[in-house]
Amino acid sequence: MVKINKIYTRTGDDGTTGLVRGPRRRKDDLRIECFGTVDEANGFIGQARLHTGAMPKLDRVLERIQNDLFDLGADLATPGED
């Protein structure tokens, strides 16, 4: 297992976060809020899947939802033309 003691982004905390391809957005930007919410939903579904071993059909449905949420999060983090 890799143990990471410190992570440096070299950007400091100026109240913004970086998106794919480098643009920065304020941390209270709606796009940032959205992909944070999508990520949290995905985490809760992951927790639920820990208990679906005896329910393979349900697990497959949750797996598909997780996959869709990962795709959505990537789309939100990769801005197009605004």
PDB file of C-alpha atoms in Angstrom:
ATOM      1  CA  MET A   1       0.000   0.000   0.000  1.00  0.00           C
ATOM      2  CA  VAL A   2       1.263   3.442  -0.897  1.00  0.00           C
ATOM      3  CA  LYS A   3       1.323   5.897   1.975  1.00  0.00           C
ATOM      4  CA  ILE A   4       1.071   9.562   1.037  1.00  0.00           C
ATOM      5  CA  ASN A   5       2.085  11.901   3.830  1.00  0.00           C
ATOM      6  CA  LYS A   6       1.667  15.236   2.037  1.00  0.00           C
ATOM      7  CA  ILE A   7       0.203  16.376  -1.239  1.00  0.00           C
ATOM      8  CA  TYR A   8       1.278  19.643  -2.833  1.00  0.00           C
ATOM      9  CA  THR A   9      -0.606  21.090  -5.781  1.00  0.00           C
ATOM     10  CA  ARG A  10       1.676  24.125  -5.969  1.00  0.00           C
ATOM     11  CA  THR A  11      -1.331  26.380  -6.491  1.00  0.00           C
ATOM     12  CA  GLY A  12      -2.045  27.384  -2.888  1.00  0.00           C
ATOM     13  CA  ASP A  13      -5.572  27.974  -1.681  1.00  0.00           C
ATOM     14  CA  ASP A  14      -6.842  31.104  -3.359  1.00  0.00           C
ATOM     15  CA  GLY A  15     -10.470  30.003  -3.140  1.00  0.00           C
ATOM     16  CA  THR A  16     -10.456  28.351  -6.552  1.00  0.00           C
ATOM     17  CA  THR A  17     -10.158  24.833  -7.866  1.00  0.00           C
ATOM     18  CA  GLY A  18      -8.763  23.610 -11.168  1.00  0.00           C
ATOM     19  CA  LEU A  19     -10.783  21.885 -13.842  1.00  0.00           C
ATOM     20  CA  VAL A  20      -9.561  19.563 -16.583  1.00  0.00           C
ATOM     21  CA  ARG A  21      -7.389  21.459 -19.089  1.00  0.00           C
ATOM     22  CA  GLY A  22      -6.500  24.073 -16.460  1.00  0.00           C
ATOM     23  CA  PRO A  23      -9.268  26.661 -16.080  1.00  0.00           C
ATOM     24  CA  ARG A  24      -9.937  27.675 -12.505  1.00  0.00           C
ATOM     25  CA  ARG A  25     -13.319  28.257 -10.899  1.00  0.00           C
ATOM     26  CA  ARG A  26     -14.306  29.665  -7.535  1.00  0.00           C
ATOM     27  CA  LYS A  27     -15.078  26.949  -5.010  1.00  0.00           C
ATOM     28  CA  ASP A  28     -18.646  28.237  -4.677  1.00  0.00           C
ATOM     29  CA  ASP A  29     -19.220  27.956  -8.451  1.00  0.00           C
ATOM     30  CA  LEU A  30     -22.293  25.915  -9.391  1.00  0.00           C
ATOM     31  CA  ARG A  31     -20.187  23.547 -11.533  1.00  0.00           C
ATOM     32  CA  ILE A  32     -17.921  22.740  -8.566  1.00  0.00           C
ATOM     33  CA  GLU A  33     -20.941  22.247  -6.277  1.00  0.00           C
ATOM     34  CA  CYS A  34     -22.490  19.908  -8.839  1.00  0.00           C
ATOM     35  CA  PHE A  35     -19.540  17.609  -9.270  1.00  0.00           C
ATOM     36  CA  GLY A  36     -19.026  17.527  -5.505  1.00  0.00           C
ATOM     37  CA  THR A  37     -22.638  16.440  -5.076  1.00  0.00           C
ATOM     38  CA  VAL A  38     -22.296  13.817  -7.825  1.00  0.00           C
ATOM     39  CA  ASP A  39     -19.152  12.504  -6.125  1.00  0.00           C
ATOM     40  CA  GLU A  40     -20.911  12.255  -2.757  1.00  0.00           C
ATOM     41  CA  ALA A  41     -23.838  10.375  -4.317  1.00  0.00           C
ATOM     42  CA  ASN A  42     -21.376   7.992  -5.921  1.00  0.00           C
ATOM     43  CA  GLY A  43     -19.718   7.406  -2.557  1.00  0.00           C
ATOM     44  CA  PHE A  44     -23.034   6.574  -0.897  1.00  0.00           C
ATOM     45  CA  ILE A  45     -23.862   4.133  -3.671  1.00  0.00           C
ATOM     46  CA  GLY A  46     -20.454   2.539  -3.153  1.00  0.00           C
ATOM     47  CA  GLN A  47     -21.277   2.102   0.522  1.00  0.00           C
ATOM     48  CA  ALA A  48     -24.614   0.520  -0.374  1.00  0.00           C
ATOM     49  CA  ARG A  49     -22.882  -1.885  -2.763  1.00  0.00           C
ATOM     50  CA  LEU A  50     -20.860  -3.268   0.130  1.00  0.00           C
ATOM     51  CA  HIS A  51     -24.108  -4.919   1.231  1.00  0.00           C
ATOM     52  CA  THR A  52     -25.467  -6.213  -2.093  1.00  0.00           C
ATOM     53  CA  GLY A  53     -23.442  -9.428  -2.353  1.00  0.00           C
ATOM     54  CA  ALA A  54     -26.576 -11.565  -2.037  1.00  0.00           C
ATOM     55  CA  MET A  55     -28.459  -9.364  -4.531  1.00  0.00           C
ATOM     56  CA  PRO A  56     -26.541  -9.495  -7.820  1.00  0.00           C
ATOM     57  CA  LYS A  57     -29.299  -7.817  -9.868  1.00  0.00           C
ATOM     58  CA  LEU A  58     -29.385  -4.843  -7.512  1.00  0.00           C
ATOM     59  CA  ASP A  59     -25.601  -4.680  -7.478  1.00  0.00           C
ATOM     60  CA  ARG A  60     -25.514  -4.532 -11.287  1.00  0.00           C
ATOM     61  CA  VAL A  61     -28.039  -1.672 -11.282  1.00  0.00           C
ATOM     62  CA  LEU A  62     -26.007   0.246  -8.692  1.00  0.00           C
ATOM     63  CA  GLU A  63     -22.806  -0.455 -10.629  1.00  0.00           C
ATOM     64  CA  ARG A  64     -24.360   1.046 -13.771  1.00  0.00           C
ATOM     65  CA  ILE A  65     -25.530   4.107 -11.834  1.00  0.00           C
ATOM     66  CA  GLN A  66     -22.031   4.546 -10.401  1.00  0.00           C
ATOM     67  CA  ASN A  67     -20.522   4.316 -13.859  1.00  0.00           C
ATOM     68  CA  ASP A  68     -22.946   6.961 -15.149  1.00  0.00           C
ATOM     69  CA  LEU A  69     -22.127   9.204 -12.189  1.00  0.00           C
ATOM     70  CA  PHE A  70     -18.381   8.868 -12.870  1.00  0.00           C
ATOM     71  CA  ASP A  71     -19.039   9.917 -16.476  1.00  0.00           C
ATOM     72  CA  LEU A  72     -21.180  12.847 -15.340  1.00  0.00           C
ATOM     73  CA  GLY A  73     -18.501  13.991 -12.892  1.00  0.00           C
ATOM     74  CA  ALA A  74     -15.880  13.863 -15.630  1.00  0.00           C
ATOM     75  CA  ASP A  75     -18.133  15.900 -17.925  1.00  0.00           C
ATOM     76  CA  LEU A  76     -18.673  18.506 -15.216  1.00  0.00           C
ATOM     77  CA  ALA A  77     -14.933  18.733 -14.555  1.00  0.00           C
ATOM     78  CA  THR A  78     -14.190  19.203 -18.269  1.00  0.00           C
ATOM     79  CA  PRO A  79     -15.737  22.502 -19.302  1.00  0.00           C
ATOM     80  CA  GLY A  80     -16.727  23.207 -22.859  1.00  0.00           C
ATOM     81  CA  GLU A  81     -17.603  26.562 -24.269  1.00  0.00           C
ATOM     82  CA  ASP A  82     -19.533  28.552 -21.657  1.00  0.00           C
TER      83      ASP A  82
END
